[in-house]
Amino acid sequence: MAGKHTENGDVGAAVAVDDPAKVRNVVLVGPSGSGKTTLTEALLTAAGVLSRAGSVTEGTTVCDHDPAAVRQQRSVGLSVAPLMYDGVKINLIDTPGYADFVGELRAGLRAADAALFVVCAAEGVDAATVAVWEECAAVGMPRAVVVARLDHQRADAENEIAACREAFGAGVLPLYLPAKNGLVGLITQRFYDYSDGYPPKTGEPDPADLDRMTEARNELIEGIIAESEDETLMDRYLAGEDLDQDTLIEDLEKAVARGSFHPVIPVCSTSGVGLAEVLEGIKRAFPSPLEHMLPEVTDPNGKNREKLKADPDGPLAAEVVRTAVDSYVGRVSLVRVFSGTLRPERPVHVSGHGMSERGHEDHDVDERVAHIYSPLGATLREVPYCVAGDLCALTKVGSAETGDTVSAPDHPLLMTPWKMPEPLLPVAVVAKTRSDEDTMARNLARLVAGDPTLRLERNAETHQLVLWCMGEAHADVVLARLRSGGADVDTEPVKVALRETFAGPAKAKGRHVKQSGGHGQYAVCDIIVEPLPRGSGFQFVDKIVGGAIPNQFIPSVEKGIRAQLERGLLSGYPVVDIKVTLVDGKAHSVDSSDAAFQTAGSIALKEAAAAGQITLLEPVDTVTVRLPDEHLGTVLGDLSSRRGRVLGTEADTSPGYSVIRAEVPATQLIRYAIDLRSLSSGSATFTREFSRFDPLPQNLVASMTT
């Protein structure tokens, strides 16, 4: 809420910048436990935003303010923490490292102009982090690497730097090497002494560090020269010329901003080692919003508009990158302004299109912005405006959802939503009491509006309310937020909608005759039922001759049969892929009616089912799994155990990865998102798409019909 204080020191007033060139938007990326949130706390403290750093284990950090994050001791949502350093506003965007919250990470990448990859000095580099690195590389996003947690008992910074080079590529080189109580600068050849904390003192390096420093420095200089636009540098270097430091630093900064060179900085957040170097690197080497390619825009009708520029005087174009609900101020929308200037007490146009499959209906609404805030975690500090390139928070903009475009009412714009992963773990929820149903519905609407990785499905066949989540941790957070909003909910096993069909032909008579002393009911129909190939649906054939059933009642027979098909015959599942032929029947001149022949048709189908054999059909999905080659055998074996049929395996476009295509019954995929992550150490991903219905094995029929 506005004016809130954190538990780790008073928060000062926010600063609004006027020039996009003085803004740096940096997203922190890395696995859970790598030290991103702790690094953010240390940088905020070093910049004077906080009087003392908070603790993840104590739940007192600025970024992990969500109750679920405090309970799990890991980030579960994106959080922004701005600081001022040497006249530049740095918006640190802390993102979760756990795979279940990849939607928050994608939002952070959208809001940022550069990425700071944080890896633990004792853990190596996992496949998920490499995948994000490749994603950033595909769009040319500048990246740097922080080797954090140098104080870990198993820390080995130089081995970790080597692991980063192997995982991320040859363009990754250290600018500094860790030394006792500080860092050795490879370009400046100076020692940065943190024995008294931040800021460091500068001195001569220890003679014991000279050999490794010289070797690493030569490699760094060669890497910088390889990326330099000055083609004479290499010749001068090979000729033995001692290149000017300013020239090297200038070329280094240009290469980082282009996204072709990636410096590595060792950091220890608890002792302060490396904090000054990280801040200086962000300020000098990372690009401002003026250098960042902006999203394409159209008008709400899809007509292309002029390309955006990070111009404070240009047309207003901003995007909601995250939506949250604060218990004090209601809905809070985190916004990245790409063009123009967002000002309070002004009308805006909120537009959201293209997310209807996730439960976000297309909408175009004019709203009024009352106040603008600079967010510091959960703390909202009011600012007079927000210029192009900066981040801000808006409150009480009721129609705004994550991914929406905010623009001027007289110049409405629409940005294409960023790509979001498909949620693949279904969780069926049910309100404990009727009074909880309304509360649950309201809370679900807010959750879906704020989380594009959450999909809400009301299954008309199984009569279940299903939340599609990214994984167990994501589901736990969603359920906790539901309950904290006052809805008492339970979960139940997810049901898979089956189908029924006839295994062979059958004949039957439907007789509905009732005489009770007044206007009676009389209808008789004879039918033949035959199975059809999968996917054929239902066919009705009229072969009545001689007027055995009057023409006006033949559609009534079909209507009754269709109604019974929907109700099912054996287990209440819809009946599909059959042909019903009406061959004979009887009618009464007085007692026959539309209702009587509908009932007779229904009875005839049920009699045919009793005479024939009903088979259950289960949905089969086409599954595509992308995974590292080392897990190929394990995953193939698991697919076979799920009654899957492997269609093929091929090499992926990324070296060391393969793609499996298989057909798997949907009943075997309910928990596959969890199981695949376990089998592949979190490195595999999959997609699924409905293919067809196949007969359910006879040995499983009993378990599916109880």
XYZ file of C-alpha atoms in Angstrom:
706
model
C 0.000 0.000 0.000
C 1.082 3.594 -0.451
C 3.493 4.855 2.149
C 4.115 1.400 3.588
C 7.436 0.722 5.327
C 9.458 -2.421 4.891
C 10.662 -4.428 7.847
C 14.302 -3.783 6.969
C 14.392 -0.008 7.192
C 12.417 3.096 6.233
C 11.860 3.691 2.545
C 12.640 7.129 1.181
C 10.682 9.089 -1.395
C 10.704 7.874 -4.990
C 12.379 9.815 -7.785
C 10.751 10.376 -11.172
C 13.240 10.694 -14.036
C 12.655 12.939 -17.052
C 15.026 11.346 -19.557
C 14.820 7.699 -20.777
C 18.595 7.780 -21.200
C 18.846 7.832 -17.398
C 16.869 4.593 -16.945
C 18.126 1.001 -16.867
C 15.613 -1.847 -16.680
C 17.386 -5.021 -15.606
C 15.740 -8.398 -15.030
C 17.463 -10.798 -12.635
C 17.355 -14.350 -13.981
C 18.568 -17.570 -12.407
C 17.559 -20.780 -10.655
C 15.821 -20.804 -7.302
C 18.372 -20.383 -4.519
C 21.013 -18.727 -6.686
C 20.829 -15.496 -4.668
C 18.817 -13.083 -6.859
C 16.655 -11.680 -4.062
C 19.579 -11.430 -1.653
C 21.614 -9.605 -4.320
C 18.720 -7.188 -4.855
C 18.608 -6.447 -1.118
C 22.368 -5.843 -1.067
C 22.227 -3.475 -4.058
C 19.328 -1.531 -2.522
C 21.262 -1.179 0.712
C 24.456 -0.150 -1.094
C 22.510 2.536 -2.984
C 20.984 3.859 0.244
C 17.404 2.821 -0.533
C 17.358 0.594 2.554
C 19.083 1.151 5.865
C 19.780 -2.578 6.169
C 19.270 -5.630 3.999
C 16.437 -8.051 4.709
C 16.685 -11.825 4.927
C 15.009 -14.458 2.745
C 14.869 -16.961 5.611
C 13.296 -14.388 7.940
C 10.824 -13.212 5.284
C 11.933 -9.567 5.533
C 13.119 -8.875 1.979
C 11.589 -6.161 -0.172
C 10.900 -8.430 -3.143
C 9.523 -11.523 -1.383
C 6.533 -9.792 0.183
C 3.936 -12.346 -0.927
C 2.852 -14.606 1.998
C 3.505 -17.654 -0.209
C 7.061 -16.447 -0.894
C 7.698 -15.935 2.814
C 6.308 -19.379 3.615
C 8.247 -21.187 0.863
C 11.388 -19.028 1.272
C 11.599 -18.470 -2.476
C 10.208 -15.930 -4.921
C 6.820 -16.760 -6.407
C 6.198 -13.523 -8.288
C 7.882 -10.707 -10.167
C 8.873 -7.707 -8.056
C 10.411 -4.333 -8.921
C 13.015 -2.573 -6.799
C 14.309 0.757 -8.190
C 17.427 2.548 -6.983
C 19.399 5.627 -7.992
C 23.083 5.231 -8.800
C 25.201 8.128 -10.027
C 22.209 9.934 -11.548
C 20.787 6.823 -13.228
C 17.595 5.065 -12.138
C 18.082 1.300 -12.128
C 14.882 -0.752 -12.026
C 15.871 -4.158 -10.684
C 13.243 -6.735 -11.706
C 13.522 -9.761 -9.434
C 11.927 -12.895 -10.898
C 11.273 -16.382 -9.508
C 13.762 -19.083 -10.383
C 11.415 -22.032 -9.991
C 10.023 -23.421 -13.258
C 6.392 -23.229 -12.104
C 6.567 -19.421 -12.196
C 8.038 -19.054 -15.671
C 5.161 -16.712 -16.546
C 6.533 -14.179 -14.049
C 9.958 -14.559 -15.646
C 8.534 -13.939 -19.128
C 6.820 -10.795 -17.831
C 10.154 -9.628 -16.409
C 11.874 -10.193 -19.746
C 9.165 -8.131 -21.449
C 9.616 -5.246 -19.011
C 13.428 -5.241 -19.149
C 16.062 -4.000 -21.574
C 18.847 -6.273 -20.292
C 19.251 -9.428 -18.201
C 21.535 -10.153 -15.269
C 21.966 -13.917 -14.918
C 22.662 -14.886 -11.322
C 24.260 -18.285 -10.682
C 25.477 -19.762 -7.411
C 29.242 -20.273 -7.113
C 28.609 -23.807 -5.824
C 25.845 -25.120 -8.097
C 26.890 -25.100 -11.761
C 24.440 -24.007 -14.492
C 21.138 -25.849 -14.915
C 19.367 -26.567 -18.211
C 16.446 -24.226 -17.449
C 18.821 -21.261 -17.067
C 20.527 -22.168 -20.348
C 17.110 -22.233 -22.046
C 16.361 -18.696 -20.830
C 19.809 -17.576 -21.990
C 19.052 -18.903 -25.472
C 15.673 -17.177 -25.411
C 17.374 -13.854 -24.624
C 19.975 -14.498 -27.319
C 17.242 -15.057 -29.910
C 15.988 -11.487 -29.420
C 19.443 -9.960 -28.917
C 18.906 -8.968 -25.285
C 22.143 -7.820 -23.593
C 23.246 -10.155 -20.797
C 25.809 -10.254 -18.022
C 26.538 -12.937 -15.428
C 26.883 -12.614 -11.675
C 28.548 -15.499 -9.859
C 26.929 -15.058 -6.456
C 27.194 -16.590 -2.988
C 30.996 -16.534 -2.834
C 30.656 -17.211 0.892
C 29.018 -20.612 0.285
C 31.004 -23.401 1.923
C 31.366 -25.183 -1.432
C 31.916 -22.037 -3.506
C 34.402 -22.280 -6.362
C 34.068 -19.099 -8.396
C 36.631 -19.956 -11.062
C 35.060 -23.347 -11.752
C 31.662 -21.658 -11.915
C 32.984 -19.122 -14.424
C 34.265 -22.016 -16.532
C 30.858 -23.708 -16.267
C 29.184 -20.497 -17.444
C 31.482 -20.300 -20.455
C 30.694 -23.904 -21.346
C 26.944 -23.424 -20.903
C 26.521 -19.933 -22.372
C 29.284 -19.758 -24.984
C 32.692 -18.249 -25.615
C 31.423 -14.656 -25.344
C 31.263 -15.076 -21.556
C 34.416 -13.812 -19.846
C 35.205 -12.489 -16.353
C 35.952 -8.799 -15.804
C 37.121 -9.528 -12.265
C 38.580 -12.456 -10.386
C 37.815 -13.160 -6.743
C 40.664 -12.542 -4.314
C 40.941 -12.476 -0.537
C 38.509 -9.810 0.795
C 37.787 -8.438 -2.666
C 38.200 -8.578 -6.428
C 41.022 -8.130 -8.914
C 40.104 -5.995 -11.948
C 41.428 -7.549 -15.160
C 41.330 -4.371 -17.256
C 42.424 -1.907 -14.576
C 44.817 -4.410 -12.907
C 43.763 -3.033 -9.550
C 42.612 -4.713 -6.337
C 39.193 -3.697 -4.956
C 39.335 -4.223 -1.215
C 36.012 -4.963 0.522
C 37.495 -5.872 3.897
C 35.649 -2.864 5.366
C 32.516 -3.461 3.283
C 30.964 -1.330 0.566
C 32.279 0.879 -1.061
C 35.660 -0.754 -1.718
C 39.120 0.696 -1.381
C 41.484 0.502 -4.346
C 45.028 -0.768 -4.198
C 47.683 -2.909 -5.815
C 46.885 -6.611 -6.357
C 48.642 -9.242 -4.294
C 51.715 -10.607 -6.134
C 50.283 -14.098 -5.604
C 47.380 -13.180 -7.902
C 49.485 -11.782 -10.762
C 49.939 -14.991 -12.770
C 46.267 -15.960 -12.926
C 45.328 -12.306 -13.423
C 47.668 -11.956 -16.422
C 46.350 -15.103 -18.107
C 42.723 -14.128 -17.611
C 43.428 -10.530 -18.666
C 44.975 -11.597 -21.968
C 41.972 -13.786 -22.735
C 39.597 -10.946 -21.844
C 41.425 -8.435 -24.055
C 41.349 -10.866 -26.982
C 37.614 -11.337 -26.445
C 37.009 -7.581 -26.394
C 39.099 -7.055 -29.512
C 37.176 -9.801 -31.332
C 33.959 -7.849 -30.714
C 35.442 -4.418 -31.429
C 34.374 -2.348 -34.401
C 37.983 -1.104 -34.707
C 39.653 -3.637 -37.010
C 43.139 -2.263 -36.259
C 43.033 -3.253 -32.570
C 43.991 -6.875 -33.165
C 47.042 -5.938 -35.246
C 48.137 -3.436 -32.606
C 47.649 -6.005 -29.850
C 49.591 -8.728 -31.698
C 52.361 -6.219 -32.329
C 52.756 -5.926 -28.567
C 51.139 -2.529 -28.103
C 49.705 -1.884 -24.632
C 46.150 -0.911 -25.487
C 44.628 2.064 -23.721
C 42.224 1.138 -20.898
C 39.657 3.680 -21.992
C 39.588 2.177 -25.490
C 39.114 -1.336 -24.093
C 36.354 -0.232 -21.727
C 34.562 1.692 -24.468
C 34.627 -1.319 -26.818
C 33.574 -3.599 -23.962
C 30.559 -1.450 -23.140
C 29.488 -1.304 -26.794
C 29.772 -5.088 -27.161
C 27.707 -5.670 -24.004
C 25.021 -3.249 -25.171
C 24.881 -5.041 -28.547
C 24.394 -8.366 -26.805
C 27.531 -9.962 -28.268
C 29.753 -9.938 -25.152
C 28.775 -11.033 -21.650
C 30.945 -10.009 -18.687
C 31.091 -12.087 -15.519
C 31.307 -10.445 -12.084
C 31.836 -12.450 -8.855
C 29.675 -11.167 -5.986
C 29.152 -11.836 -2.302
C 25.998 -10.091 -1.157
C 26.679 -10.514 2.559
C 30.167 -8.953 2.523
C 29.440 -6.489 -0.286
C 32.109 -7.860 -2.627
C 31.310 -6.924 -6.230
C 28.338 -4.625 -5.555
C 30.097 -1.506 -6.835
C 31.214 -3.362 -9.955
C 27.686 -4.617 -10.671
C 26.160 -1.146 -10.302
C 28.849 0.445 -12.442
C 28.455 -2.254 -15.089
C 24.686 -1.796 -15.251
C 25.023 1.960 -15.555
C 27.782 2.020 -18.168
C 27.330 -1.153 -20.239
C 23.640 -1.988 -20.184
C 21.475 -0.112 -22.731
C 18.911 2.525 -21.905
C 15.329 2.207 -23.222
C 16.381 4.460 -26.111
C 18.485 1.572 -27.472
C 15.893 -1.166 -26.957
C 13.694 -2.447 -29.796
C 10.081 -1.788 -28.811
C 7.073 -4.059 -29.442
C 5.017 -3.727 -32.604
C 1.665 -1.974 -32.185
C -1.640 -1.910 -34.031
C -4.940 -0.235 -33.353
C -7.598 -2.364 -31.596
C -8.911 -3.411 -35.038
C -5.538 -4.833 -36.074
C -4.408 -2.030 -38.370
C -0.659 -1.383 -38.144
C 0.419 1.870 -36.524
C 3.705 3.727 -36.622
C 6.633 2.144 -34.783
C 7.107 3.195 -31.193
C 10.032 5.226 -29.921
C 11.037 5.751 -26.306
C 10.020 9.387 -26.576
C 8.404 11.048 -23.545
C 6.580 13.379 -25.950
C 5.355 10.588 -28.236
C 1.958 8.845 -28.211
C 1.214 7.038 -24.952
C 1.885 3.302 -25.199
C 2.341 1.238 -22.044
C 1.784 -2.380 -21.095
C 0.547 -4.098 -17.949
C 3.271 -6.646 -17.185
C 1.835 -7.861 -13.901
C -1.429 -7.600 -11.975
C -1.751 -8.196 -8.243
C -4.392 -7.619 -5.584
C -3.349 -5.675 -2.489
C -5.484 -6.090 0.622
C -5.405 -2.315 1.205
C -5.559 -0.683 -2.233
C -7.137 -3.416 -4.372
C -5.875 -4.203 -7.860
C -2.320 -3.029 -8.563
C -1.060 -2.992 -12.171
C 2.680 -2.918 -12.829
C 3.192 -1.003 -16.067
C 6.115 -0.545 -18.450
C 5.800 2.716 -20.376
C 7.264 2.259 -23.860
C 6.284 5.623 -25.362
C 4.865 8.918 -24.142
C 4.369 9.956 -20.524
C 1.819 8.560 -18.106
C 0.315 11.264 -15.874
C -2.188 11.151 -13.008
C -5.757 12.403 -13.250
C -5.823 11.628 -16.962
C -8.068 9.261 -18.962
C -6.457 6.242 -20.606
C -7.642 3.488 -22.924
C -7.138 -0.105 -21.713
C -7.147 -2.711 -24.464
C -6.670 -6.479 -24.256
C -7.016 -8.874 -27.215
C -5.831 -12.362 -28.170
C -6.042 -14.127 -24.799
C -9.600 -15.464 -24.918
C -8.394 -19.088 -24.801
C -6.918 -18.333 -21.373
C -10.159 -16.836 -20.069
C -9.332 -13.204 -20.922
C -12.125 -11.903 -23.121
C -11.255 -9.133 -25.578
C -11.945 -5.730 -24.064
C -11.540 -2.017 -24.851
C -12.357 0.276 -21.952
C -11.654 3.915 -21.101
C -10.471 4.379 -17.509
C -9.083 7.226 -15.432
C -5.667 7.050 -13.755
C -5.913 8.666 -10.336
C -2.376 8.207 -9.009
C 0.950 6.903 -10.273
C 3.388 5.091 -8.013
C 6.952 3.907 -8.090
C 6.839 0.357 -6.652
C 9.477 -0.892 -4.239
C 8.297 -4.448 -3.725
C 4.880 -4.062 -2.076
C 5.563 -0.432 -1.138
C 3.934 2.153 -3.421
C 5.527 5.607 -3.455
C 3.654 8.272 -5.350
C 5.357 10.033 -8.281
C 4.100 12.898 -10.467
C 4.580 11.085 -13.808
C 6.257 8.134 -15.536
C 8.155 8.721 -18.772
C 8.877 6.381 -21.667
C 11.237 3.608 -20.608
C 10.339 3.679 -16.918
C 8.225 1.356 -14.776
C 5.372 2.391 -12.522
C 2.328 1.023 -10.709
C -1.320 1.990 -11.156
C -4.116 1.252 -8.712
C -7.847 0.783 -9.140
C -7.732 0.470 -12.915
C -10.450 -2.145 -12.745
C -10.386 -3.461 -16.311
C -6.600 -3.837 -16.577
C -5.269 -7.387 -16.878
C -1.765 -8.700 -17.396
C -0.764 -8.176 -21.031
C -3.149 -5.253 -21.641
C -2.095 -2.126 -23.513
C -2.582 1.298 -21.914
C -2.790 4.184 -24.391
C -4.491 7.515 -25.005
C -8.278 7.398 -25.558
C -7.963 9.464 -28.745
C -5.098 7.297 -30.041
C -5.836 3.711 -28.872
C -3.104 1.147 -29.433
C -2.716 -2.595 -28.968
C 0.465 -4.582 -28.393
C 0.614 -8.279 -29.205
C 0.785 -10.206 -25.897
C 4.085 -11.903 -25.209
C 4.292 -15.671 -25.584
C 3.213 -17.573 -22.501
C 3.736 -21.278 -21.771
C 0.670 -23.502 -21.695
C -0.392 -24.633 -18.198
C -0.478 -28.445 -18.205
C -1.300 -29.509 -14.639
C -5.077 -29.728 -13.990
C -6.415 -29.161 -10.469
C -10.153 -29.603 -9.811
C -11.459 -27.232 -7.133
C -14.781 -27.249 -5.341
C -16.273 -24.835 -2.812
C -16.982 -26.449 0.564
C -20.311 -24.663 0.983
C -22.715 -22.795 -1.264
C -21.759 -19.514 0.401
C -18.135 -20.131 -0.639
C -19.071 -20.449 -4.317
C -19.566 -16.710 -4.927
C -16.376 -15.835 -3.056
C -14.453 -18.470 -5.008
C -15.795 -17.122 -8.312
C -14.719 -13.546 -7.477
C -11.259 -14.645 -6.341
C -10.776 -16.818 -9.400
C -11.658 -13.920 -11.693
C -8.977 -11.769 -10.028
C -6.376 -14.540 -10.154
C -6.970 -15.308 -13.830
C -6.849 -11.589 -14.693
C -3.414 -11.308 -13.128
C -1.825 -14.609 -14.167
C -1.763 -15.520 -17.880
C -0.229 -18.912 -17.023
C -3.398 -19.862 -15.152
C -6.333 -21.174 -17.194
C -9.830 -21.686 -15.817
C -12.007 -24.385 -17.359
C -15.601 -25.218 -16.517
C -15.949 -28.725 -17.920
C -19.540 -29.248 -18.989
C -19.081 -33.023 -19.302
C -17.453 -33.810 -15.961
C -19.150 -30.851 -14.195
C -15.812 -29.906 -12.629
C -14.156 -26.513 -12.200
C -10.571 -27.097 -13.304
C -7.588 -24.795 -12.793
C -4.793 -25.507 -15.244
C -1.514 -24.633 -13.497
C 2.192 -24.786 -14.332
C 3.023 -27.288 -11.579
C 2.500 -28.214 -7.950
C 4.184 -25.115 -6.525
C 2.084 -22.878 -8.784
C -1.075 -24.747 -7.765
C -0.194 -24.384 -4.075
C 0.195 -20.612 -4.457
C -3.067 -20.286 -6.394
C -5.004 -22.302 -3.802
C -3.438 -20.317 -0.954
C -4.495 -17.054 -2.603
C -7.997 -18.403 -3.133
C -8.299 -19.310 0.533
C -6.742 -16.083 1.770
C -9.481 -14.251 -0.108
C -12.097 -15.925 2.072
C -13.062 -18.892 -0.113
C -13.011 -22.247 1.670
C -12.118 -24.646 -1.155
C -11.140 -28.270 -1.536
C -9.562 -30.187 -4.395
C -10.830 -33.425 -5.869
C -9.468 -35.940 -8.400
C -9.606 -34.632 -11.951
C -12.017 -36.564 -14.138
C -11.379 -37.263 -17.815
C -14.406 -37.161 -20.094
C -14.750 -40.516 -21.852
C -17.071 -41.597 -24.665
C -19.214 -44.665 -25.346
C -19.823 -46.483 -28.614
C -21.170 -49.781 -29.941
C -18.664 -52.575 -30.523
C -20.949 -54.297 -33.061
C -24.372 -54.067 -34.730
C -27.543 -54.494 -32.702
C -31.289 -54.508 -33.342
C -33.923 -53.295 -30.902
C -37.528 -52.235 -30.585
C -38.606 -49.159 -28.686
C -42.144 -49.483 -27.401
C -43.866 -46.735 -25.470
C -47.561 -47.574 -24.978
C -49.625 -46.206 -22.118
C -53.420 -46.368 -21.941
C -55.005 -44.847 -18.825
C -58.581 -44.170 -19.792
C -58.025 -40.859 -21.462
C -55.645 -39.508 -24.092
C -52.907 -42.181 -24.111
C -49.380 -42.480 -25.498
C -48.504 -44.804 -28.318
C -45.236 -45.105 -30.222
C -43.261 -48.094 -31.493
C -40.026 -47.962 -33.491
C -37.599 -50.617 -34.709
C -33.968 -49.616 -35.179
C -30.649 -51.124 -36.270
C -27.494 -49.688 -34.661
C -24.106 -50.026 -36.360
C -20.678 -48.741 -35.267
C -18.893 -46.182 -37.462
C -15.188 -45.353 -37.845
C -13.678 -43.081 -35.180
C -14.570 -39.464 -35.639
C -17.626 -40.124 -37.812
C -20.091 -38.787 -35.261
C -23.761 -39.782 -35.492
C -25.791 -40.693 -38.549
C -29.555 -41.238 -38.697
C -31.114 -43.059 -41.641
C -34.849 -43.258 -42.322
C -35.946 -46.480 -44.072
C -39.625 -46.423 -43.147
C -41.871 -47.659 -45.940
C -45.619 -47.726 -46.295
C -46.183 -45.007 -43.684
C -45.615 -47.340 -40.709
C -44.560 -44.201 -38.842
C -46.062 -40.946 -40.096
C -43.510 -38.531 -41.547
C -44.110 -35.916 -38.865
C -42.952 -38.344 -36.131
C -39.727 -39.561 -37.788
C -37.763 -36.451 -36.623
C -39.175 -37.121 -33.141
C -37.531 -40.558 -33.107
C -34.208 -38.990 -34.110
C -34.580 -36.304 -31.465
C -35.174 -38.904 -28.736
C -32.168 -40.932 -29.876
C -29.912 -37.869 -29.908
C -31.010 -36.918 -26.396
C -30.155 -40.424 -25.168
C -26.762 -40.256 -26.916
C -25.906 -37.212 -24.811
C -27.041 -38.910 -21.588
C -25.024 -42.043 -22.318
C -25.896 -45.712 -22.014
C -23.387 -47.548 -19.829
C -21.652 -44.990 -17.610
C -23.257 -41.696 -18.455
C -20.684 -40.695 -21.095
C -21.867 -39.412 -24.501
C -22.263 -42.010 -27.246
C -20.395 -41.353 -30.510
C -19.590 -42.873 -33.889
C -22.755 -44.875 -34.598
C -25.351 -45.103 -37.353
C -28.978 -45.664 -36.389
C -31.358 -46.883 -39.070
C -35.104 -46.599 -38.452
C -36.603 -49.612 -40.259
C -40.140 -50.056 -38.923
C -42.659 -48.960 -36.318
C -46.268 -48.386 -35.425
C -48.407 -45.378 -34.671
C -51.909 -44.669 -33.365
C -54.223 -42.152 -35.001
C -55.130 -40.582 -31.651
C -52.528 -41.504 -29.026
C -49.290 -41.015 -31.007
C -47.425 -37.762 -30.432
C -44.048 -36.088 -30.750
C -43.269 -36.783 -27.083
C -44.281 -40.427 -27.373
C -41.962 -41.081 -30.337
C -39.082 -39.237 -28.634
C -39.491 -41.581 -25.679
C -39.734 -44.602 -27.971
C -36.516 -43.621 -29.755
C -34.710 -43.301 -26.418
C -36.040 -46.693 -25.262
C -34.999 -48.316 -28.560
C -31.403 -47.116 -28.168
C -31.229 -48.393 -24.591
C -32.642 -51.759 -25.690
C -30.024 -51.938 -28.449
C -27.305 -51.279 -25.867
C -28.638 -54.107 -23.719
C -28.639 -56.436 -26.716
C -25.253 -55.378 -28.052
C -21.867 -54.534 -26.528
C -20.943 -51.021 -25.396
C -17.297 -49.994 -25.503
C -15.735 -47.102 -23.583
C -13.496 -44.727 -25.519
C -10.745 -42.632 -23.942
C -9.233 -39.426 -25.364
C -5.730 -39.774 -26.776
C -3.403 -36.770 -27.023
C -0.423 -36.180 -29.273
C 2.451 -35.290 -26.936
C 5.668 -33.552 -27.981
C 8.525 -33.671 -25.465
C 11.721 -31.619 -25.812
C 14.517 -32.857 -23.567
C 18.293 -33.247 -23.198
C 19.663 -36.410 -24.797
C 20.849 -37.732 -21.423
C 17.241 -38.216 -20.290
C 15.978 -39.743 -23.536
C 15.921 -43.379 -22.419
C 14.261 -42.617 -19.088
C 11.479 -40.543 -20.645
C 10.853 -43.083 -23.437
C 10.480 -45.824 -20.841
C 8.075 -43.701 -18.836
C 5.927 -42.995 -21.904
C 5.669 -46.730 -22.568
C 4.532 -47.300 -18.974
C 1.727 -44.803 -19.618
C 0.415 -46.872 -22.532
C 1.982 -44.337 -24.870
C 2.856 -45.077 -28.483
C 6.048 -43.356 -29.625
C 5.676 -41.952 -33.135
C 9.265 -40.870 -33.541
C 12.356 -39.257 -32.066
C 14.470 -36.630 -33.768
C 17.281 -34.226 -32.983
C 16.241 -30.764 -31.865
C 17.617 -27.599 -33.428
C 19.603 -27.044 -30.203
C 22.643 -29.343 -29.899
C 22.309 -32.006 -27.216
C 18.491 -31.961 -27.264
C 15.949 -34.317 -28.795
C 12.238 -34.200 -29.523
C 9.905 -37.137 -28.855
C 6.472 -37.374 -30.452
C 4.049 -39.845 -28.967
C 0.370 -40.611 -28.538
C -0.661 -40.996 -24.908
C -4.100 -41.510 -23.273
C -5.257 -38.318 -21.551
C -5.950 -40.278 -18.365
C -2.199 -40.883 -18.124
C -1.262 -37.217 -18.505
C -2.985 -35.676 -15.485
C 0.246 -35.462 -13.455
C 2.700 -35.673 -16.347
C 3.849 -32.064 -15.857
C 5.128 -33.038 -12.397
C 6.504 -36.447 -13.340
C 8.389 -35.235 -16.428
C 10.069 -32.511 -14.402
C 11.201 -35.116 -11.884
C 12.451 -37.502 -14.582
C 14.481 -34.797 -16.353
C 15.644 -32.689 -13.388
C 13.447 -29.884 -14.679
C 15.095 -29.711 -18.098
C 12.321 -31.192 -20.275
C 9.191 -29.474 -21.561
C 6.157 -30.824 -23.368
C 3.026 -29.846 -25.230
C -0.154 -31.816 -25.774
C -2.956 -31.689 -28.318
C -6.098 -33.780 -28.593
C -5.857 -36.412 -31.317
C -8.809 -38.822 -31.150
C -10.744 -41.326 -29.039
C -9.540 -44.940 -28.768
C -11.134 -47.981 -27.049
C -10.314 -48.204 -23.358
C -8.569 -51.514 -22.497
C -11.055 -53.954 -21.003
C -9.030 -54.410 -17.822
C -9.461 -50.679 -17.065
C -13.184 -50.400 -17.742
C -14.228 -51.325 -14.205
C -11.990 -48.667 -12.619
C -13.314 -45.967 -14.951
C -17.009 -46.735 -14.398
C -17.090 -46.892 -10.593
